[in-house]
XYZ file of C-alpha atoms in Angstrom:
634
model
C 17.080 -30.280 -22.757
C 16.671 -30.641 -18.991
C 19.176 -28.541 -16.999
C 19.035 -30.969 -14.094
C 20.524 -33.717 -16.273
C 23.533 -31.699 -17.409
C 26.882 -32.348 -15.798
C 28.619 -29.582 -13.886
C 31.124 -29.250 -16.699
C 28.299 -28.840 -19.170
C 26.383 -26.391 -17.006
C 29.030 -23.936 -16.052
C 32.034 -22.163 -17.274
C 34.755 -20.891 -14.970
C 33.399 -19.206 -11.781
C 29.982 -20.864 -12.338
C 29.034 -18.393 -15.076
C 26.013 -19.421 -17.070
C 26.784 -20.902 -20.457
C 25.714 -18.698 -23.294
C 23.743 -21.488 -24.966
C 21.672 -22.006 -21.830
C 19.799 -18.757 -22.398
C 17.414 -20.449 -24.759
C 16.704 -22.969 -22.045
C 16.211 -20.162 -19.505
C 13.756 -18.490 -21.845
C 11.865 -21.749 -22.236
C 11.374 -22.586 -18.550
C 9.600 -19.385 -17.561
C 12.169 -18.083 -15.101
C 12.077 -14.665 -16.771
C 9.488 -12.802 -18.804
C 9.963 -11.813 -22.434
C 10.617 -8.256 -21.246
C 13.360 -9.415 -18.850
C 15.046 -11.442 -21.589
C 14.839 -8.585 -24.079
C 16.362 -6.200 -21.520
C 19.148 -8.667 -20.702
C 19.953 -9.107 -24.400
C 20.027 -5.330 -24.842
C 22.346 -4.781 -21.855
C 24.752 -7.443 -23.061
C 24.744 -5.918 -26.548
C 25.477 -2.460 -25.100
C 28.322 -3.914 -23.045
C 30.106 -4.724 -26.302
C 30.988 -8.362 -25.584
C 29.305 -11.619 -24.588
C 28.897 -11.744 -20.820
C 26.702 -14.379 -19.154
C 27.212 -12.534 -15.852
C 25.857 -9.243 -17.215
C 23.037 -11.051 -19.016
C 21.795 -12.872 -15.893
C 22.182 -9.839 -13.609
C 20.216 -7.690 -16.067
C 17.404 -10.249 -16.337
C 17.252 -10.515 -12.539
C 17.108 -6.774 -11.886
C 14.387 -6.386 -14.528
C 12.312 -9.216 -13.046
C 12.828 -8.096 -9.459
C 11.761 -4.535 -10.234
C 8.591 -5.785 -11.917
C 7.947 -7.877 -8.813
C 8.177 -4.915 -6.427
C 11.845 -4.885 -5.465
C 13.879 -1.745 -6.024
C 17.046 -3.712 -6.786
C 18.506 -7.214 -6.704
C 20.777 -8.253 -3.842
C 23.426 -10.247 -5.704
C 24.873 -11.709 -2.493
C 21.510 -13.283 -1.656
C 21.459 -15.285 -4.909
C 25.146 -15.645 -5.825
C 26.223 -19.285 -6.040
C 22.637 -20.479 -5.607
C 20.233 -22.229 -7.938
C 17.222 -20.336 -9.257
C 14.035 -22.279 -9.979
C 11.273 -21.322 -12.389
C 8.781 -22.608 -9.824
C 8.901 -24.579 -6.592
C 9.645 -28.248 -7.182
C 10.858 -27.681 -10.731
C 13.917 -29.602 -11.918
C 14.854 -26.743 -14.209
C 17.591 -24.919 -12.329
C 19.859 -22.008 -13.159
C 22.861 -21.547 -10.903
C 24.153 -18.030 -10.346
C 27.880 -17.192 -10.436
C 29.857 -17.017 -7.218
C 29.886 -13.554 -5.525
C 33.407 -12.327 -6.265
C 33.449 -13.571 -9.845
C 30.044 -12.013 -10.494
C 30.937 -8.628 -9.046
C 34.255 -8.518 -10.881
C 32.569 -9.305 -14.192
C 29.958 -6.599 -13.640
C 32.493 -3.966 -12.627
C 34.359 -4.526 -15.871
C 31.237 -3.976 -17.959
C 30.620 -0.565 -19.453
C 26.849 -0.806 -18.740
C 27.441 -1.103 -14.975
C 28.490 1.905 -12.915
C 29.153 2.859 -9.325
C 26.738 5.118 -7.391
C 26.964 8.587 -8.894
C 27.884 7.410 -12.374
C 25.502 7.666 -15.296
C 25.183 4.042 -16.449
C 22.139 1.862 -17.205
C 22.882 -0.330 -14.171
C 24.273 0.758 -10.801
C 26.160 -1.634 -8.492
C 26.599 -0.295 -4.956
C 29.159 -1.247 -2.311
C 26.847 -3.889 -0.826
C 26.445 -5.687 -4.170
C 22.935 -4.360 -4.754
C 22.251 -3.900 -8.457
C 19.764 -1.220 -9.573
C 18.243 0.039 -12.749
C 19.651 3.570 -12.892
C 16.315 5.333 -12.510
C 15.446 3.333 -9.366
C 18.846 4.024 -7.835
C 18.176 7.710 -8.528
C 14.665 7.533 -7.023
C 16.070 5.933 -3.872
C 18.857 8.510 -3.638
C 16.367 11.392 -3.943
C 14.006 9.978 -1.296
C 16.836 9.265 1.145
C 18.348 12.726 0.662
C 14.981 14.434 1.170
C 14.136 12.523 4.351
C 17.604 12.766 5.909
C 17.843 16.449 5.089
C 14.526 17.301 6.710
C 15.088 14.916 9.622
C 18.201 16.851 10.617
C 16.625 20.290 10.228
C 15.448 22.119 13.314
C 12.448 24.403 13.011
C 13.435 27.942 13.780
C 11.341 30.796 15.166
C 8.926 28.452 16.912
C 7.293 29.851 20.049
C 7.140 26.770 22.283
C 4.755 28.438 24.710
C 2.226 29.020 21.918
C 2.605 25.444 20.706
C 2.126 24.153 24.253
C -1.040 26.218 24.697
C -2.343 25.112 21.288
C -1.818 21.452 22.157
C -3.589 21.961 25.467
C -6.549 23.631 23.749
C -6.905 20.957 21.076
C -6.282 17.832 23.140
C -7.573 19.003 26.498
C -6.191 18.144 29.914
C -4.799 14.640 30.358
C -7.147 12.498 32.419
C -4.796 9.537 32.862
C -1.027 9.121 33.264
C -0.588 7.273 29.953
C 1.062 9.074 27.073
C -1.376 10.401 24.485
C 0.578 9.513 21.363
C -1.738 11.580 19.174
C -0.691 14.645 21.142
C 2.959 13.618 20.807
C 2.502 13.179 17.036
C 1.033 16.673 16.776
C 4.007 18.069 18.711
C 6.504 16.265 16.465
C 4.736 17.644 13.386
C 5.416 21.129 14.766
C 9.082 20.425 15.476
C 9.971 18.569 12.279
C 9.597 19.331 8.587
C 9.179 15.606 7.970
C 6.838 13.571 10.154
C 5.442 10.040 9.916
C 2.410 8.907 11.903
C 1.875 5.159 11.790
C -0.638 2.964 13.548
C -3.194 0.226 13.061
C -6.868 0.655 12.182
C -8.884 2.830 14.503
C -5.894 4.599 16.058
C -7.123 7.952 14.759
C -4.541 8.772 12.107
C -6.843 10.723 9.795
C -8.814 12.482 12.535
C -5.480 13.603 14.005
C -4.777 15.571 10.826
C -7.592 18.050 11.526
C -6.041 18.836 14.913
C -2.556 19.228 13.456
C -3.837 21.619 10.789
C -5.827 23.533 13.399
C -2.627 23.910 15.404
C -0.820 25.380 12.395
C -3.690 27.848 11.878
C -3.579 28.822 15.558
C 0.125 29.558 15.300
C -0.252 31.573 12.074
C -3.698 33.221 12.219
C -2.672 36.030 9.852
C -1.080 33.780 7.237
C -3.059 30.602 6.674
C -0.722 27.884 5.349
C -1.320 26.389 1.913
C -2.191 22.738 2.572
C -2.480 19.783 0.197
C -4.371 16.717 1.459
C -3.361 13.704 -0.620
C -3.929 9.987 -1.060
C -2.510 7.547 -3.635
C -6.016 6.662 -4.933
C -9.189 8.553 -5.762
C -11.148 6.447 -3.273
C -8.574 7.203 -0.595
C -8.768 10.931 -1.356
C -12.560 10.840 -0.935
C -12.252 9.022 2.396
C -9.585 11.458 3.621
C -11.772 14.399 2.632
C -14.764 13.021 4.525
C -12.628 12.140 7.564
C -11.201 15.665 7.778
C -14.675 17.215 7.404
C -16.024 14.979 10.151
C -13.074 15.728 12.444
C -13.459 19.485 11.888
C -17.004 19.365 13.230
C -15.692 17.967 16.510
C -13.052 20.655 17.033
C -13.705 23.250 19.706
C -12.075 26.259 18.020
C -13.204 29.638 16.715
C -15.423 29.615 13.640
C -12.936 31.748 11.719
C -10.160 29.209 12.322
C -12.494 26.341 11.486
C -13.278 27.920 8.135
C -9.562 28.267 7.397
C -8.954 24.527 7.669
C -8.780 22.807 4.262
C -11.214 20.062 3.273
C -10.521 19.224 -0.359
C -8.308 16.184 -0.961
C -6.674 14.977 -4.161
C -4.647 12.120 -5.542
C -0.888 12.607 -5.646
C -0.920 12.258 -9.429
C -3.548 14.953 -9.811
C -1.713 17.427 -7.558
C 1.572 16.898 -9.402
C -0.180 17.289 -12.741
C 0.043 14.109 -14.784
C 1.186 14.627 -18.365
C -0.843 12.288 -20.577
C 1.227 9.484 -22.082
C 4.305 10.439 -20.056
C 5.873 9.356 -16.739
C 6.620 13.023 -15.972
C 4.608 15.638 -14.060
C 4.011 19.338 -14.479
C 5.347 20.011 -10.966
C 8.885 18.761 -10.389
C 12.311 19.777 -9.087
C 12.377 22.759 -11.478
C 8.766 23.802 -10.966
C 7.894 23.410 -7.293
C 4.409 23.049 -5.861
C 2.849 26.172 -4.275
C 2.344 24.509 -0.874
C 3.448 24.899 2.739
C 2.177 21.613 4.188
C 1.531 18.318 2.405
C -0.321 15.470 4.106
C -0.318 12.008 2.493
C -2.780 9.425 3.812
C -2.456 5.662 3.144
C 1.279 6.172 2.662
C 1.935 2.405 2.636
C 0.490 2.404 -0.906
C 2.987 4.980 -2.223
C 5.707 3.427 -4.377
C 9.297 4.627 -4.560
C 8.996 6.418 -7.916
C 5.912 8.407 -6.859
C 7.426 9.252 -3.466
C 10.552 10.570 -5.177
C 8.589 12.722 -7.622
C 6.438 14.191 -4.864
C 9.418 14.980 -2.640
C 11.347 16.607 -5.481
C 8.371 18.857 -6.220
C 8.134 20.219 -2.661
C 9.671 23.646 -1.950
C 12.455 23.793 0.631
C 10.254 25.275 3.353
C 7.354 22.806 2.932
C 6.515 20.214 5.559
C 5.600 16.628 4.636
C 3.420 14.494 6.911
C 2.889 10.815 6.052
C 0.075 8.743 7.569
C -0.147 4.994 7.209
C -0.103 1.535 8.706
C 3.442 0.177 8.441
C 2.145 -3.398 8.727
C -0.118 -3.235 5.670
C 0.710 -4.450 2.199
C 3.257 -2.404 0.300
C 2.594 -0.555 -2.942
C 1.794 -2.491 -6.103
C 4.736 -0.843 -7.877
C 8.373 -1.152 -6.831
C 9.356 -0.120 -3.326
C 8.152 -0.245 0.247
C 8.765 3.347 1.272
C 6.721 3.488 4.479
C 8.001 0.071 5.563
C 11.599 1.149 4.954
C 11.075 4.400 6.867
C 9.550 2.602 9.871
C 11.288 -0.711 9.455
C 14.318 -0.558 11.718
C 14.726 -0.094 15.418
C 12.114 0.540 18.085
C 9.584 3.241 17.286
C 8.799 6.045 19.758
C 12.410 5.793 20.971
C 13.410 9.395 20.440
C 16.684 11.199 20.977
C 17.332 12.925 24.297
C 17.024 16.342 22.679
C 13.598 15.577 21.250
C 12.430 14.009 24.505
C 13.357 17.262 26.235
C 11.373 19.308 23.679
C 8.377 16.964 23.964
C 8.351 17.289 27.740
C 8.275 21.077 27.370
C 5.376 20.873 24.897
C 3.292 17.998 26.263
C 4.461 17.425 29.825
C 5.189 13.752 29.101
C 8.367 12.088 30.338
C 9.302 9.915 27.367
C 12.397 7.928 28.182
C 14.769 6.557 25.590
C 17.468 4.148 26.605
C 19.570 4.818 23.524
C 22.204 7.531 23.406
C 22.859 7.267 19.665
C 20.645 6.899 16.658
C 19.848 8.294 13.227
C 17.824 11.465 12.791
C 14.907 9.567 11.250
C 13.889 8.134 14.642
C 12.804 11.601 15.799
C 10.394 11.917 12.866
C 8.232 8.818 13.442
C 5.396 8.419 15.945
C 3.491 5.162 16.346
C -0.093 5.438 17.613
C -0.795 2.532 19.935
C -4.355 2.933 21.196
C -7.216 1.681 19.034
C -10.452 3.610 19.442
C -12.337 1.122 17.240
C -11.527 -2.258 18.767
C -11.871 -2.981 22.466
C -9.907 -5.388 24.631
C -12.262 -8.253 23.705
C -12.082 -7.710 19.956
C -11.191 -10.823 17.991
C -10.197 -8.661 15.011
C -7.658 -6.868 17.206
C -6.286 -10.041 18.811
C -6.007 -12.045 15.585
C -4.461 -9.207 13.589
C -1.919 -8.724 16.384
C -1.008 -12.431 16.294
C -0.683 -12.268 12.502
C 1.574 -9.195 12.766
C 3.861 -11.028 15.152
C 4.042 -14.006 12.794
C 2.530 -16.329 15.404
C 0.489 -18.599 13.132
C -0.527 -21.021 15.882
C -1.869 -18.217 18.083
C -3.718 -16.668 15.133
C -5.465 -19.991 14.380
C -6.258 -20.499 18.058
C -7.846 -17.065 18.342
C -9.773 -17.537 15.100
C -11.319 -20.690 16.559
C -11.993 -19.108 19.962
C -15.784 -18.767 20.275
C -15.416 -15.997 22.854
C -14.747 -13.592 20.001
C -17.964 -12.649 18.247
C -16.418 -10.418 15.579
C -14.200 -12.972 13.807
C -14.778 -16.499 12.508
C -12.882 -19.253 10.707
C -14.372 -21.708 8.205
C -12.408 -24.659 6.862
C -13.221 -25.270 3.187
C -13.361 -28.999 2.431
C -14.019 -29.017 -1.308
C -14.778 -26.694 -4.217
C -18.492 -27.722 -4.420
C -18.721 -27.018 -0.667
C -17.125 -23.622 -1.307
C -19.617 -22.757 -4.077
C -22.595 -23.658 -1.894
C -21.204 -21.617 0.989
C -20.607 -18.597 -1.282
C -24.200 -18.754 -2.509
C -25.619 -18.820 1.024
C -23.348 -16.049 2.286
C -23.797 -13.746 -0.702
C -27.572 -14.082 -0.822
C -27.776 -13.453 2.913
C -25.986 -10.135 2.417
C -27.287 -8.955 -0.951
C -30.440 -10.725 -2.122
C -32.740 -7.886 -1.130
C -30.559 -5.185 -2.696
C -31.429 -6.168 -6.269
C -35.052 -5.215 -5.599
C -34.244 -1.719 -4.319
C -34.692 1.350 -6.530
C -33.231 4.179 -4.415
C -29.568 4.622 -5.500
C -28.560 6.013 -2.102
C -29.999 3.001 -0.301
C -28.358 0.611 -2.764
C -24.965 2.239 -2.215
C -25.363 2.184 1.541
C -26.250 -1.513 1.561
C -23.528 -2.536 -0.876
C -20.845 -0.673 1.101
C -21.488 -2.767 4.205
C -20.055 -6.046 2.910
C -17.236 -7.138 0.605
C -15.661 -10.416 -0.465
C -11.854 -10.143 -0.460
C -9.683 -12.668 -2.294
C -6.006 -13.291 -1.697
C -5.404 -14.033 -5.375
C -6.699 -12.762 -8.682
C -6.644 -16.042 -10.567
C -7.487 -19.633 -9.702
C -10.725 -21.243 -8.425
C -10.698 -19.119 -5.266
C -9.519 -15.926 -6.969
C -11.368 -12.731 -7.830
C -12.178 -13.612 -11.420
C -13.670 -17.019 -10.537
C -15.616 -15.729 -7.519
C -17.164 -12.852 -9.483
C -18.216 -15.358 -12.164
C -19.723 -17.637 -9.497
C -21.693 -14.740 -8.018
C -23.070 -13.728 -11.419
C -24.156 -17.326 -12.102
C -25.920 -17.363 -8.727
C -27.713 -14.110 -9.522
C -28.878 -15.356 -12.924
C -30.010 -18.716 -11.546
C -31.997 -16.920 -8.850
C -33.339 -14.557 -11.537
C -32.114 -11.560 -9.591
C -30.565 -10.420 -12.853
C -32.171 -11.301 -16.190
C -30.156 -9.439 -18.791
C -27.812 -11.696 -20.724
C -25.192 -9.029 -21.428
C -22.426 -7.700 -19.196
C -24.480 -4.617 -18.270
C -27.371 -5.313 -15.922
C -29.147 -3.625 -13.067
C -27.266 -4.055 -9.782
C -23.838 -4.841 -11.227
C -20.964 -3.526 -9.119
C -17.896 -2.314 -10.993
C -14.429 -1.138 -9.997
C -12.576 1.545 -11.954
C -9.028 0.355 -12.726
C -7.610 3.383 -14.578
C -7.786 7.075 -13.707
C -9.890 9.340 -15.924
C -9.269 12.917 -14.825
C -11.786 14.377 -17.257
C -14.649 12.341 -15.781
C -13.274 12.579 -12.253
C -13.175 8.783 -11.925
C -10.141 7.160 -10.338
C -8.555 3.770 -9.862
C -10.397 2.164 -6.936
C -13.739 3.965 -7.353
C -16.730 1.626 -7.069
C -19.860 2.146 -9.166
C -23.294 0.477 -9.295
C -25.403 -0.004 -12.421
C -29.009 1.210 -12.061
C -31.775 2.610 -14.221
C -31.827 6.330 -14.862
C -34.882 7.267 -12.727
C -35.476 10.647 -14.399
C -34.724 10.341 -18.083
C -35.806 6.785 -18.746
C -32.821 6.283 -21.020
C -31.708 2.864 -19.831
C -28.872 1.981 -17.501
C -26.432 4.354 -15.885
C -23.432 3.690 -13.626
C -23.669 5.603 -10.349
C -20.684 6.732 -8.271
C -20.482 8.493 -4.956
C -19.611 12.145 -5.462
C -18.404 14.964 -3.239
C -20.646 16.282 -0.482
C -22.471 12.938 -0.277
C -24.093 13.226 -3.708
C -24.193 10.715 -6.551
C -22.984 11.080 -10.130
C -23.899 8.830 -13.035
C -22.415 8.025 -16.438
C -23.378 6.017 -19.483
C -21.587 2.631 -19.305
C -19.727 3.225 -22.557
C -18.117 6.432 -21.241
C -16.299 4.656 -18.414
C -12.544 4.093 -18.323
C -11.177 0.570 -17.787
C -13.162 -1.321 -15.150
C -14.129 -4.769 -13.869
C -16.915 -6.492 -11.911
C -16.338 -6.244 -8.171
C -18.600 -8.350 -5.984
C -15.216 -9.697 -4.926
C -11.956 -7.777 -5.019
C -8.345 -8.548 -4.180
C -6.990 -7.611 -0.773
C -4.552 -5.316 -2.606
C -7.428 -3.399 -4.220
C -9.215 -3.094 -0.868
C -6.445 -0.998 0.676
C -7.774 2.371 1.700
C -11.322 0.989 2.077
C -13.291 -0.233 5.066
C -16.457 -2.336 5.304
C -18.732 -3.331 8.158
C -18.325 -7.017 7.296
C -15.625 -8.807 5.309
C -15.402 -12.325 3.929
C -11.760 -13.142 3.119
C -11.090 -16.137 0.856
C -7.795 -18.031 0.839
C -6.778 -20.453 -1.926
C -6.602 -24.213 -1.360
C -2.824 -24.258 -1.788
C 0.101 -22.099 -0.767
C 1.409 -19.255 -2.928
C 4.340 -16.827 -2.512
C 1.764 -14.011 -2.711
C 0.301 -15.115 0.625
C 2.059 -13.205 3.410
C 1.272 -11.989 6.891
C 0.926 -8.442 5.507
C -1.789 -9.625 3.117
C -3.683 -11.493 5.858
C -3.369 -8.520 8.228
C -4.566 -6.062 5.584
C -7.588 -8.237 4.740
C -8.615 -8.686 8.372
C -8.301 -4.998 9.208
C -10.591 -3.893 6.340
C -13.484 -4.949 8.615
C -15.009 -2.555 11.112
C -17.371 -5.027 12.791
C -16.971 -8.611 11.594
C -14.605 -10.679 9.451
C -14.899 -14.286 8.343
C -11.940 -16.172 6.862
C -12.468 -19.238 4.680
C -9.628 -21.482 3.696
C -7.224 -24.220 4.616
C -5.487 -24.087 7.990
C -2.121 -25.160 6.595
C -2.280 -22.441 3.914
C -3.116 -19.789 6.510
C -0.246 -20.877 8.750
C 2.206 -20.752 5.856
C 0.991 -17.255 4.957
C 1.313 -15.905 8.510
C 4.838 -17.294 8.819
C 5.952 -15.524 5.601
C 6.894 -11.840 5.514
C 6.897 -9.635 2.468
C 10.548 -9.110 1.592
C 11.229 -6.208 -0.735
C 14.841 -5.526 -1.564
C 16.035 -1.935 -1.410
C 18.796 0.152 0.111
C 16.511 2.830 1.538
C 16.195 1.295 4.992
C 19.971 1.018 5.407
C 20.433 4.571 4.151
C 17.907 6.071 6.586
C 18.771 4.047 9.667
C 22.543 4.247 9.444
C 23.734 5.533 12.815
C 25.515 8.839 12.401
C 26.721 9.339 15.947
C 25.445 10.355 19.408
C 22.581 12.791 19.730
């Protein structure tokens, strides 16, 4: 049966509720997954009576949460038709707002905020799975509580002298936002430092920690350096070590600064086969300061569990680029924290404190605002890209959603660090991939030194917008392997061959291998026992494992833009599909471009790129409203 051919009387009951018999049709058109349908059936059964309104709302909240939303905004879909895919004639029309809300409020599986029910419907008609409503409540309470707290017993004169020692005298009248961020981290128990690539977020951490040590020389604070991924933790560790070497402080203080970084999961103590952690609200972490790098990748559930595990006195500092892609799991915590109002527009009280500490006159034209605005500092100066950088100019145009300007700058030959290539056909694409890949990597397959192989492979990466399809990761990796076999750069017929690059996709704490770690298959030079998979280890060393010991993994000559978060390469080739997809957003394009330190090339279709730049990632949650609700003059 085709829904589009049904009459209105056949399609709907009173108040546009979905007919019970239409559920089989809904299941058949792919609008919801089997899991969503099973959950909806279960919720309706628990409610004790047939309810098309409860059934549809339950299926929607399940599907939205899987897709990255924290909840479903019923008002945004009420009375509208839902399509399984764009252009499909198979439509499902949602009930009208008042009728839908009334039906849900009468159900015993739907509760108000604060009630213990499977589904929570708030005053703005946002429907949550209970656990995600609870996660959001915990995160909002933590941030708002710390945002309003004032640090006591802080000697401002010592802080001012410490800032002067670490940042030196100001040579120009412009505000040094890194210095301001360090000052805010002293004044607030919760601090967010956001900024684009090359703005010095990670190197700033060494200075902030040095400032804490200066202020408490007799009681060194317990610090946890964290990242969402193992690769990110390794990069944070190296960045802090490098920044420490540039600090002009006493050797004793330098030695007191921490270097070791960890994943958030590892610090909290993952319990195998369970969503729970060893450290939690009842068993707090033994820490004084927690620093989380790449905070844009932290989902709502993980943020909540980390915040609940922090002791009352502990400070939390988040670092991240608010314009990057959000976490793979549900939520956009960093985006919600930074996503309202003008950043660096502090309250009058904080501006007064900052002037006393830094000497800067930071003016805010707003007399009222929420406490969260005093906790966020945006770094605005890039130390990596100069004024003539195409990467900087194009990424800025993408961020602003100006697709025409982004295309114009991509085609501007004055920029030597960015290039656009229009793909005309799939055969043309395959030929171009062969030329580009061999130019970068042909010589690597003849090298024998693992260190040299790693160094060469880390310079270049192919990034795909999608996982599937002819221009997706799976197809591109297969194309590359066919090229290598045809050129006889690899001769083994199996999946394990010398020179293969792999990406770990599941954490293995026993082996010390984490999601995002990249390994290279090479011969064992000492034991002569066949192939081993090498990974970069701590202190610049290499570790190797037998292939059959590895956790879940995949070939990674090409990787998705999502998987590339937290990594940087000298040169990047970003591939767009030949047709538009909802996955393509300005955040994805921005993230892909900014993985490159020196040069990025984008291949694709101009219309597809323009559609992507004009589309923002929209993740539904109530966290932004909760944090940015104005509470009165300050």
